[in-house]
Amino acid sequence: MHEINKATAELREEMARRSALNPGGTRRIGNFGFIELEETWGDEATIINTARISTTNQRLANGHEFTDRDRALLYQLLRDQHGTPFETVYFRFRFIAPIFVLRQWVKHRVSSWNEFSMRYRKPISVAYVPDVAARTVDGFAVLDEAAIDEYEALMAQLFAWYEKQYSAACSRIDGARERGELAPKEGGRDPYRGRVRELLRNVMPVATYSDVYWTVNFRSLMNFFKLRRKQDAQYEIREYADAAFALFAARLPLLAETMQRVLDESAAAGATLQESSGHA
């Protein structure tokens, strides 16, 4: 294992701290991955109250007050795709994932996305390393241990090159200031060091981890789960989607159960239709 930079060591400590403070709301994924469901706004009662705004002034305080009639309405609304009531419940996740996972995740655009920037800080000096499950297809390892060893060595070489070049560039900048060739640094972001970071981040591989806050309503979250928890979704994003689902289900079990029922019924109906078309 190569030496990680200070910011990455701090992030590792932060993940450990958050896992201790919120054990039921966090998951570790892979060699450095992490996800936490930090906040939720609204619940199953919010959805029902929103849906009934034109029919009654009575409001449910929370999901514990649900009757069978309320549960049936929740299911019917979701099954029949009455979408707007489900946009009133929000979730804020924080996750640390490889950049190639982020590129798939950000396609779910109906959400708020705030990502760590290598313009302002050094990169997270850890790269995703595929475990045995990640590199095995139908029992066959597509990359052997020797390939993984070379993979890790290459990632370490890139991080070491970044640190070497960044340190050298900062020394040149500081020397130029001492000689009076550059104006003294004033408050705020140093434009010279900032430009160095902007340029050096270009060599960072998509296996590099990044850090994101993701705020999403339930309607969009359901679509994320529908697509990214499927067996044909890429292994790595499926790992994050499954973890996010587990955290969500622990927070709002009735909504999770109802959603899974609707998704299972939709998948079964689609399979039946496909089978019927095949026999036509």
PDB file of C-alpha atoms in Angstrom:
ATOM      1  CA  MET A   1       0.000   0.000   0.000  1.00  0.00           C
ATOM      2  CA  HIS A   2       1.412   3.381  -0.991  1.00  0.00           C
ATOM      3  CA  GLU A   3       1.503   6.336   1.380  1.00  0.00           C
ATOM      4  CA  ILE A   4      -1.682   8.395   1.269  1.00  0.00           C
ATOM      5  CA  ASN A   5      -1.724  12.183   1.479  1.00  0.00           C
ATOM      6  CA  LYS A   6      -2.858  14.145   4.525  1.00  0.00           C
ATOM      7  CA  ALA A   7      -6.326  14.964   3.182  1.00  0.00           C
ATOM      8  CA  THR A   8      -6.981  11.301   2.402  1.00  0.00           C
ATOM      9  CA  ALA A   9      -5.870  10.254   5.888  1.00  0.00           C
ATOM     10  CA  GLU A  10      -8.296  12.821   7.312  1.00  0.00           C
ATOM     11  CA  LEU A  11     -11.081  11.468   5.104  1.00  0.00           C
ATOM     12  CA  ARG A  12     -10.377   7.926   6.281  1.00  0.00           C
ATOM     13  CA  GLU A  13     -10.677   9.121   9.876  1.00  0.00           C
ATOM     14  CA  GLU A  14     -13.914  10.944   9.017  1.00  0.00           C
ATOM     15  CA  MET A  15     -15.437   7.769   7.560  1.00  0.00           C
ATOM     16  CA  ALA A  16     -14.525   5.871  10.721  1.00  0.00           C
ATOM     17  CA  ARG A  17     -16.024   8.631  12.866  1.00  0.00           C
ATOM     18  CA  ARG A  18     -19.264   8.733  10.894  1.00  0.00           C
ATOM     19  CA  SER A  19     -19.545   4.944  10.995  1.00  0.00           C
ATOM     20  CA  ALA A  20     -19.221   5.048  14.779  1.00  0.00           C
ATOM     21  CA  LEU A  21     -21.714   7.909  15.183  1.00  0.00           C
ATOM     22  CA  ASN A  22     -24.257   6.564  12.695  1.00  0.00           C
ATOM     23  CA  PRO A  23     -23.714   2.787  12.442  1.00  0.00           C
ATOM     24  CA  GLY A  24     -27.214   2.110  11.134  1.00  0.00           C
ATOM     25  CA  GLY A  25     -26.938   4.794   8.470  1.00  0.00           C
ATOM     26  CA  THR A  26     -23.531   4.037   6.977  1.00  0.00           C
ATOM     27  CA  ARG A  27     -21.899   1.323   4.883  1.00  0.00           C
ATOM     28  CA  ARG A  28     -18.319   0.685   3.773  1.00  0.00           C
ATOM     29  CA  ILE A  29     -17.930  -0.538   0.193  1.00  0.00           C
ATOM     30  CA  GLY A  30     -14.827  -2.001  -1.402  1.00  0.00           C
ATOM     31  CA  ASN A  31     -11.340  -0.942  -0.345  1.00  0.00           C
ATOM     32  CA  PHE A  32     -12.149   2.733   0.356  1.00  0.00           C
ATOM     33  CA  GLY A  33     -15.803   3.278  -0.572  1.00  0.00           C
ATOM     34  CA  PHE A  34     -18.398   4.693   1.793  1.00  0.00           C
ATOM     35  CA  ILE A  35     -22.039   5.766   1.802  1.00  0.00           C
ATOM     36  CA  GLU A  36     -24.155   7.456   4.457  1.00  0.00           C
ATOM     37  CA  LEU A  37     -27.803   8.427   4.510  1.00  0.00           C
ATOM     38  CA  GLU A  38     -27.382  11.671   6.446  1.00  0.00           C
ATOM     39  CA  GLU A  39     -30.848  13.199   6.360  1.00  0.00           C
ATOM     40  CA  THR A  40     -34.408  12.526   5.233  1.00  0.00           C
ATOM     41  CA  TRP A  41     -37.263  14.993   4.889  1.00  0.00           C
ATOM     42  CA  GLY A  42     -40.791  13.625   4.964  1.00  0.00           C
ATOM     43  CA  ASP A  43     -42.090  10.070   5.199  1.00  0.00           C
ATOM     44  CA  GLU A  44     -44.955   7.856   4.059  1.00  0.00           C
ATOM     45  CA  ALA A  45     -47.456  10.153   5.794  1.00  0.00           C
ATOM     46  CA  THR A  46     -46.144  13.108   3.771  1.00  0.00           C
ATOM     47  CA  ILE A  47     -46.985  11.245   0.578  1.00  0.00           C
ATOM     48  CA  ILE A  48     -50.510  10.357   1.688  1.00  0.00           C
ATOM     49  CA  ASN A  49     -51.226  13.849   3.003  1.00  0.00           C
ATOM     50  CA  THR A  50     -50.038  15.366  -0.270  1.00  0.00           C
ATOM     51  CA  ALA A  51     -52.178  13.002  -2.323  1.00  0.00           C
ATOM     52  CA  ARG A  52     -55.286  13.782  -0.245  1.00  0.00           C
ATOM     53  CA  ILE A  53     -54.921  17.564  -0.302  1.00  0.00           C
ATOM     54  CA  SER A  54     -58.055  17.958  -2.449  1.00  0.00           C
ATOM     55  CA  THR A  55     -60.199  15.447  -0.545  1.00  0.00           C
ATOM     56  CA  THR A  56     -59.671  16.041   3.179  1.00  0.00           C
ATOM     57  CA  ASN A  57     -58.202  18.415   5.735  1.00  0.00           C
ATOM     58  CA  GLN A  58     -57.259  15.541   8.059  1.00  0.00           C
ATOM     59  CA  ARG A  59     -53.556  14.821   8.171  1.00  0.00           C
ATOM     60  CA  LEU A  60     -51.554  11.840   9.326  1.00  0.00           C
ATOM     61  CA  ALA A  61     -48.684  12.701  11.670  1.00  0.00           C
ATOM     62  CA  ASN A  62     -46.489   9.786  10.597  1.00  0.00           C
ATOM     63  CA  GLY A  63     -46.497   6.308   9.127  1.00  0.00           C
ATOM     64  CA  HIS A  64     -47.283   4.716  12.497  1.00  0.00           C
ATOM     65  CA  GLU A  65     -50.843   6.046  12.165  1.00  0.00           C
ATOM     66  CA  PHE A  66     -51.422   4.180   8.888  1.00  0.00           C
ATOM     67  CA  THR A  67     -54.523   2.038   8.522  1.00  0.00           C
ATOM     68  CA  ASP A  68     -54.929  -0.706   5.937  1.00  0.00           C
ATOM     69  CA  ARG A  69     -56.705   1.881   3.790  1.00  0.00           C
ATOM     70  CA  ASP A  70     -53.694   4.196   3.965  1.00  0.00           C
ATOM     71  CA  ARG A  71     -51.325   1.378   3.017  1.00  0.00           C
ATOM     72  CA  ALA A  72     -53.533   0.434   0.095  1.00  0.00           C
ATOM     73  CA  LEU A  73     -53.575   4.029  -1.126  1.00  0.00           C
ATOM     74  CA  LEU A  74     -49.789   4.267  -0.888  1.00  0.00           C
ATOM     75  CA  TYR A  75     -49.479   1.150  -3.040  1.00  0.00           C
ATOM     76  CA  GLN A  76     -52.083   2.311  -5.570  1.00  0.00           C
ATOM     77  CA  LEU A  77     -50.467   5.719  -5.974  1.00  0.00           C
ATOM     78  CA  LEU A  78     -47.088   4.163  -6.644  1.00  0.00           C
ATOM     79  CA  ARG A  79     -48.432   1.390  -8.866  1.00  0.00           C
ATOM     80  CA  ASP A  80     -50.447   3.817 -10.992  1.00  0.00           C
ATOM     81  CA  GLN A  81     -47.505   6.244 -11.252  1.00  0.00           C
ATOM     82  CA  HIS A  82     -49.036   9.238  -9.505  1.00  0.00           C
ATOM     83  CA  GLY A  83     -45.592  10.756  -9.288  1.00  0.00           C
ATOM     84  CA  THR A  84     -45.854  14.164  -7.642  1.00  0.00           C
ATOM     85  CA  PRO A  85     -46.752  13.009  -4.085  1.00  0.00           C
ATOM     86  CA  PHE A  86     -43.564  10.949  -4.123  1.00  0.00           C
ATOM     87  CA  GLU A  87     -41.512  14.040  -4.967  1.00  0.00           C
ATOM     88  CA  THR A  88     -42.263  15.487  -1.509  1.00  0.00           C
ATOM     89  CA  VAL A  89     -39.932  13.103   0.334  1.00  0.00           C
ATOM     90  CA  TYR A  90     -36.201  13.847   0.113  1.00  0.00           C
ATOM     91  CA  PHE A  91     -32.959  12.111   1.029  1.00  0.00           C
ATOM     92  CA  ARG A  92     -29.398  13.379   1.368  1.00  0.00           C
ATOM     93  CA  PHE A  93     -26.664  10.820   0.858  1.00  0.00           C
ATOM     94  CA  ARG A  94     -22.937  11.296   1.066  1.00  0.00           C
ATOM     95  CA  PHE A  95     -20.861   8.759  -0.792  1.00  0.00           C
ATOM     96  CA  ILE A  96     -17.220   8.170  -1.631  1.00  0.00           C
ATOM     97  CA  ALA A  97     -16.901   6.194  -4.852  1.00  0.00           C
ATOM     98  CA  PRO A  98     -14.597   5.746  -7.850  1.00  0.00           C
ATOM     99  CA  ILE A  99     -14.965   8.359 -10.575  1.00  0.00           C
ATOM    100  CA  PHE A 100     -16.155   5.760 -13.102  1.00  0.00           C
ATOM    101  CA  VAL A 101     -19.062   4.975 -10.757  1.00  0.00           C
ATOM    102  CA  LEU A 102     -19.836   8.688 -10.467  1.00  0.00           C
ATOM    103  CA  ARG A 103     -20.058   8.938 -14.264  1.00  0.00           C
ATOM    104  CA  GLN A 104     -22.879   6.394 -14.241  1.00  0.00           C
ATOM    105  CA  TRP A 105     -24.521   7.828 -11.143  1.00  0.00           C
ATOM    106  CA  VAL A 106     -24.685  11.420 -12.403  1.00  0.00           C
ATOM    107  CA  LYS A 107     -26.841  10.305 -15.330  1.00  0.00           C
ATOM    108  CA  HIS A 108     -29.685  10.314 -12.795  1.00  0.00           C
ATOM    109  CA  ARG A 109     -29.973  14.043 -13.265  1.00  0.00           C
ATOM    110  CA  VAL A 110     -33.190  14.802 -11.371  1.00  0.00           C
ATOM    111  CA  SER A 111     -31.276  15.404  -8.149  1.00  0.00           C
ATOM    112  CA  SER A 112     -28.801  17.796  -6.553  1.00  0.00           C
ATOM    113  CA  TRP A 113     -25.144  16.889  -6.920  1.00  0.00           C
ATOM    114  CA  ASN A 114     -22.159  18.470  -5.163  1.00  0.00           C
ATOM    115  CA  GLU A 115     -18.791  16.793  -5.778  1.00  0.00           C
ATOM    116  CA  PHE A 116     -15.365  17.265  -4.219  1.00  0.00           C
ATOM    117  CA  SER A 117     -13.171  19.289  -6.593  1.00  0.00           C
ATOM    118  CA  MET A 118      -9.522  18.611  -7.359  1.00  0.00           C
ATOM    119  CA  ARG A 119      -9.216  22.281  -8.376  1.00  0.00           C
ATOM    120  CA  TYR A 120      -9.177  23.264  -4.709  1.00  0.00           C
ATOM    121  CA  ARG A 121      -7.711  20.220  -2.983  1.00  0.00           C
ATOM    122  CA  LYS A 122      -5.363  17.402  -3.799  1.00  0.00           C
ATOM    123  CA  PRO A 123      -7.047  14.235  -5.073  1.00  0.00           C
ATOM    124  CA  ILE A 124      -8.067  11.425  -2.765  1.00  0.00           C
ATOM    125  CA  SER A 125      -4.895   9.376  -3.098  1.00  0.00           C
ATOM    126  CA  VAL A 126      -6.601   5.986  -3.149  1.00  0.00           C
ATOM    127  CA  ALA A 127      -7.764   4.064  -6.208  1.00  0.00           C
ATOM    128  CA  TYR A 128     -10.481   1.452  -6.338  1.00  0.00           C
ATOM    129  CA  VAL A 129      -9.080  -2.087  -6.379  1.00  0.00           C
ATOM    130  CA  PRO A 130     -11.411  -4.818  -7.721  1.00  0.00           C
ATOM    131  CA  ASP A 131     -11.982  -7.580  -5.189  1.00  0.00           C
ATOM    132  CA  VAL A 132     -12.440 -11.232  -6.142  1.00  0.00           C
ATOM    133  CA  ALA A 133     -16.190 -10.851  -6.726  1.00  0.00           C
ATOM    134  CA  ALA A 134     -15.643  -7.793  -8.944  1.00  0.00           C
ATOM    135  CA  ARG A 135     -13.231  -9.573 -11.240  1.00  0.00           C
ATOM    136  CA  THR A 136     -15.063 -12.898 -11.448  1.00  0.00           C
ATOM    137  CA  VAL A 137     -17.689 -13.721 -14.070  1.00  0.00           C
ATOM    138  CA  ASP A 138     -19.558 -17.034 -13.776  1.00  0.00           C
ATOM    139  CA  GLY A 139     -16.792 -18.379 -11.561  1.00  0.00           C
ATOM    140  CA  PHE A 140     -13.978 -17.306 -13.898  1.00  0.00           C
ATOM    141  CA  ALA A 141     -11.458 -14.672 -12.767  1.00  0.00           C
ATOM    142  CA  VAL A 142     -10.993 -12.339 -15.730  1.00  0.00           C
ATOM    143  CA  LEU A 143      -7.996 -10.671 -14.000  1.00  0.00           C
ATOM    144  CA  ASP A 144      -5.551 -12.778 -12.012  1.00  0.00           C
ATOM    145  CA  GLU A 145      -3.587 -11.769  -8.907  1.00  0.00           C
ATOM    146  CA  ALA A 146      -0.540 -10.782 -10.961  1.00  0.00           C
ATOM    147  CA  ALA A 147      -2.651  -8.344 -12.992  1.00  0.00           C
ATOM    148  CA  ILE A 148      -4.123  -6.851  -9.825  1.00  0.00           C
ATOM    149  CA  ASP A 149      -0.649  -6.406  -8.328  1.00  0.00           C
ATOM    150  CA  GLU A 150       0.432  -4.492 -11.461  1.00  0.00           C
ATOM    151  CA  TYR A 151      -2.811  -2.488 -11.380  1.00  0.00           C
ATOM    152  CA  GLU A 152      -2.153  -1.377  -7.793  1.00  0.00           C
ATOM    153  CA  ALA A 153       1.465  -0.541  -8.588  1.00  0.00           C
ATOM    154  CA  LEU A 154       0.393   1.599 -11.537  1.00  0.00           C
ATOM    155  CA  MET A 155      -2.140   3.500  -9.424  1.00  0.00           C
ATOM    156  CA  ALA A 156       0.489   4.098  -6.731  1.00  0.00           C
ATOM    157  CA  GLN A 157       2.908   5.356  -9.389  1.00  0.00           C
ATOM    158  CA  LEU A 158       0.368   7.923 -10.592  1.00  0.00           C
ATOM    159  CA  PHE A 159      -0.317   9.231  -7.081  1.00  0.00           C
ATOM    160  CA  ALA A 160       3.428   9.433  -6.366  1.00  0.00           C
ATOM    161  CA  TRP A 161       3.973  11.325  -9.631  1.00  0.00           C
ATOM    162  CA  TYR A 162       1.258  13.809  -8.675  1.00  0.00           C
ATOM    163  CA  GLU A 163       2.831  14.476  -5.270  1.00  0.00           C
ATOM    164  CA  LYS A 164       6.295  14.880  -6.802  1.00  0.00           C
ATOM    165  CA  GLN A 165       5.154  17.317  -9.473  1.00  0.00           C
ATOM    166  CA  TYR A 166       2.910  19.288  -7.123  1.00  0.00           C
ATOM    167  CA  SER A 167       5.726  19.678  -4.590  1.00  0.00           C
ATOM    168  CA  ALA A 168       8.164  20.759  -7.326  1.00  0.00           C
ATOM    169  CA  ALA A 169       5.696  23.283  -8.761  1.00  0.00           C
ATOM    170  CA  CYS A 170       4.985  24.767  -5.322  1.00  0.00           C
ATOM    171  CA  SER A 171       8.723  25.111  -4.716  1.00  0.00           C
ATOM    172  CA  ARG A 172       9.112  26.996  -8.005  1.00  0.00           C
ATOM    173  CA  ILE A 173       6.210  29.289  -7.114  1.00  0.00           C
ATOM    174  CA  ASP A 174       7.604  29.978  -3.624  1.00  0.00           C
ATOM    175  CA  GLY A 175      11.094  30.625  -5.072  1.00  0.00           C
ATOM    176  CA  ALA A 176       9.710  33.069  -7.607  1.00  0.00           C
ATOM    177  CA  ARG A 177       7.939  34.956  -4.801  1.00  0.00           C
ATOM    178  CA  GLU A 178      11.098  35.108  -2.732  1.00  0.00           C
ATOM    179  CA  ARG A 179      12.973  36.576  -5.713  1.00  0.00           C
ATOM    180  CA  GLY A 180      10.234  39.115  -6.321  1.00  0.00           C
ATOM    181  CA  GLU A 181       9.249  37.626  -9.682  1.00  0.00           C
ATOM    182  CA  LEU A 182       5.728  36.991  -8.396  1.00  0.00           C
ATOM    183  CA  ALA A 183       3.635  39.147  -6.084  1.00  0.00           C
ATOM    184  CA  PRO A 184       3.321  37.911  -2.488  1.00  0.00           C
ATOM    185  CA  LYS A 185       0.387  35.611  -1.844  1.00  0.00           C
ATOM    186  CA  GLU A 186      -2.670  37.419  -0.550  1.00  0.00           C
ATOM    187  CA  GLY A 187      -5.745  35.971   1.162  1.00  0.00           C
ATOM    188  CA  GLY A 188      -7.901  33.396  -0.541  1.00  0.00           C
ATOM    189  CA  ARG A 189      -7.042  30.843  -3.188  1.00  0.00           C
ATOM    190  CA  ASP A 190      -3.519  30.932  -4.600  1.00  0.00           C
ATOM    191  CA  PRO A 191      -4.056  31.136  -8.402  1.00  0.00           C
ATOM    192  CA  TYR A 192      -0.652  29.606  -9.147  1.00  0.00           C
ATOM    193  CA  ARG A 193      -1.049  26.545  -6.966  1.00  0.00           C
ATOM    194  CA  GLY A 194      -4.661  26.316  -8.079  1.00  0.00           C
ATOM    195  CA  ARG A 195      -3.598  26.116 -11.706  1.00  0.00           C
ATOM    196  CA  VAL A 196      -1.088  23.406 -10.818  1.00  0.00           C
ATOM    197  CA  ARG A 197      -3.867  21.331  -9.271  1.00  0.00           C
ATOM    198  CA  GLU A 198      -6.092  21.935 -12.288  1.00  0.00           C
ATOM    199  CA  LEU A 199      -3.412  20.589 -14.616  1.00  0.00           C
ATOM    200  CA  LEU A 200      -2.149  17.702 -12.517  1.00  0.00           C
ATOM    201  CA  ARG A 201      -5.635  16.299 -11.897  1.00  0.00           C
ATOM    202  CA  ASN A 202      -5.679  15.409 -15.607  1.00  0.00           C
ATOM    203  CA  VAL A 203      -3.568  12.322 -14.928  1.00  0.00           C
ATOM    204  CA  MET A 204      -5.851  10.946 -12.229  1.00  0.00           C
ATOM    205  CA  PRO A 205      -7.485   7.693 -13.404  1.00  0.00           C
ATOM    206  CA  VAL A 206     -11.218   7.037 -13.228  1.00  0.00           C
ATOM    207  CA  ALA A 207     -10.415   4.487 -10.505  1.00  0.00           C
ATOM    208  CA  THR A 208      -9.609   7.425  -8.183  1.00  0.00           C
ATOM    209  CA  TYR A 209     -12.158   7.917  -5.417  1.00  0.00           C
ATOM    210  CA  SER A 210     -14.213  11.091  -5.189  1.00  0.00           C
ATOM    211  CA  ASP A 211     -16.584  12.514  -2.569  1.00  0.00           C
ATOM    212  CA  VAL A 212     -20.177  13.561  -3.296  1.00  0.00           C
ATOM    213  CA  TYR A 213     -23.267  14.908  -1.576  1.00  0.00           C
ATOM    214  CA  TRP A 214     -26.407  13.699  -3.369  1.00  0.00           C
ATOM    215  CA  THR A 215     -29.866  15.047  -2.557  1.00  0.00           C
ATOM    216  CA  VAL A 216     -32.754  13.309  -4.280  1.00  0.00           C
ATOM    217  CA  ASN A 217     -36.514  12.949  -3.977  1.00  0.00           C
ATOM    218  CA  PHE A 218     -38.099   9.521  -3.673  1.00  0.00           C
ATOM    219  CA  ARG A 219     -39.455   9.445  -7.217  1.00  0.00           C
ATOM    220  CA  SER A 220     -35.952   9.836  -8.639  1.00  0.00           C
ATOM    221  CA  LEU A 221     -34.460   7.533  -6.012  1.00  0.00           C
ATOM    222  CA  MET A 222     -36.880   4.795  -7.035  1.00  0.00           C
ATOM    223  CA  ASN A 223     -35.747   5.129 -10.637  1.00  0.00           C
ATOM    224  CA  PHE A 224     -32.125   4.862  -9.473  1.00  0.00           C
ATOM    225  CA  PHE A 225     -32.915   1.678  -7.556  1.00  0.00           C
ATOM    226  CA  LYS A 226     -34.895   0.252 -10.467  1.00  0.00           C
ATOM    227  CA  LEU A 227     -31.998   0.634 -12.903  1.00  0.00           C
ATOM    228  CA  ARG A 228     -28.896   0.258 -10.752  1.00  0.00           C
ATOM    229  CA  ARG A 229     -29.949  -2.710  -8.597  1.00  0.00           C
ATOM    230  CA  LYS A 230     -30.695  -4.901 -11.613  1.00  0.00           C
ATOM    231  CA  GLN A 231     -28.436  -7.899 -12.093  1.00  0.00           C
ATOM    232  CA  ASP A 232     -27.177  -6.544 -15.409  1.00  0.00           C
ATOM    233  CA  ALA A 233     -26.101  -3.221 -13.831  1.00  0.00           C
ATOM    234  CA  GLN A 234     -22.337  -2.838 -13.483  1.00  0.00           C
ATOM    235  CA  TYR A 235     -21.074  -4.564 -10.355  1.00  0.00           C
ATOM    236  CA  GLU A 236     -19.603  -1.497  -8.659  1.00  0.00           C
ATOM    237  CA  ILE A 237     -22.585   0.842  -8.940  1.00  0.00           C
ATOM    238  CA  ARG A 238     -24.869  -2.044  -7.988  1.00  0.00           C
ATOM    239  CA  GLU A 239     -22.891  -2.363  -4.755  1.00  0.00           C
ATOM    240  CA  TYR A 240     -23.614   1.286  -3.959  1.00  0.00           C
ATOM    241  CA  ALA A 241     -27.260   1.063  -5.027  1.00  0.00           C
ATOM    242  CA  ASP A 242     -27.821  -2.002  -2.827  1.00  0.00           C
ATOM    243  CA  ALA A 243     -26.196  -0.228   0.111  1.00  0.00           C
ATOM    244  CA  ALA A 244     -28.284   2.910  -0.476  1.00  0.00           C
ATOM    245  CA  PHE A 245     -31.416   0.780  -0.629  1.00  0.00           C
ATOM    246  CA  ALA A 246     -30.579  -0.932   2.666  1.00  0.00           C
ATOM    247  CA  LEU A 247     -30.112   2.448   4.364  1.00  0.00           C
ATOM    248  CA  PHE A 248     -33.334   3.802   2.854  1.00  0.00           C
ATOM    249  CA  ALA A 249     -35.307   0.678   3.824  1.00  0.00           C
ATOM    250  CA  ALA A 250     -34.119   0.910   7.411  1.00  0.00           C
ATOM    251  CA  ARG A 251     -35.326   4.527   7.578  1.00  0.00           C
ATOM    252  CA  LEU A 252     -38.690   4.106   5.768  1.00  0.00           C
ATOM    253  CA  PRO A 253     -39.557   0.382   5.759  1.00  0.00           C
ATOM    254  CA  LEU A 254     -43.185   0.711   4.597  1.00  0.00           C
ATOM    255  CA  LEU A 255     -42.226   2.840   1.606  1.00  0.00           C
ATOM    256  CA  ALA A 256     -39.370   0.453   0.751  1.00  0.00           C
ATOM    257  CA  GLU A 257     -41.659  -2.569   0.958  1.00  0.00           C
ATOM    258  CA  THR A 258     -44.286  -0.869  -1.204  1.00  0.00           C
ATOM    259  CA  MET A 259     -41.707   0.204  -3.769  1.00  0.00           C
ATOM    260  CA  GLN A 260     -40.239  -3.293  -4.004  1.00  0.00           C
ATOM    261  CA  ARG A 261     -43.703  -4.770  -4.499  1.00  0.00           C
ATOM    262  CA  VAL A 262     -44.427  -2.378  -7.364  1.00  0.00           C
ATOM    263  CA  LEU A 263     -41.046  -3.010  -8.998  1.00  0.00           C
ATOM    264  CA  ASP A 264     -41.426  -6.792  -8.696  1.00  0.00           C
ATOM    265  CA  GLU A 265     -44.918  -6.682 -10.200  1.00  0.00           C
ATOM    266  CA  SER A 266     -43.710  -4.458 -13.036  1.00  0.00           C
ATOM    267  CA  ALA A 267     -40.820  -6.806 -13.791  1.00  0.00           C
ATOM    268  CA  ALA A 268     -43.105  -9.837 -13.745  1.00  0.00           C
ATOM    269  CA  ALA A 269     -45.580  -8.140 -16.071  1.00  0.00           C
ATOM    270  CA  GLY A 270     -42.755  -7.215 -18.429  1.00  0.00           C
ATOM    271  CA  ALA A 271     -41.453 -10.779 -18.468  1.00  0.00           C
ATOM    272  CA  THR A 272     -44.951 -12.128 -19.204  1.00  0.00           C
ATOM    273  CA  LEU A 273     -45.395  -9.651 -22.053  1.00  0.00           C
ATOM    274  CA  GLN A 274     -42.020 -10.566 -23.506  1.00  0.00           C
ATOM    275  CA  GLU A 275     -42.830 -14.254 -23.295  1.00  0.00           C
ATOM    276  CA  SER A 276     -46.188 -13.692 -24.972  1.00  0.00           C
ATOM    277  CA  SER A 277     -44.526 -11.720 -27.771  1.00  0.00           C
ATOM    278  CA  GLY A 278     -42.024 -14.493 -28.264  1.00  0.00           C
ATOM    279  CA  HIS A 279     -44.780 -17.049 -28.780  1.00  0.00           C
ATOM    280  CA  ALA A 280     -46.786 -14.818 -31.083  1.00  0.00           C
TER     281      ALA A 280
END
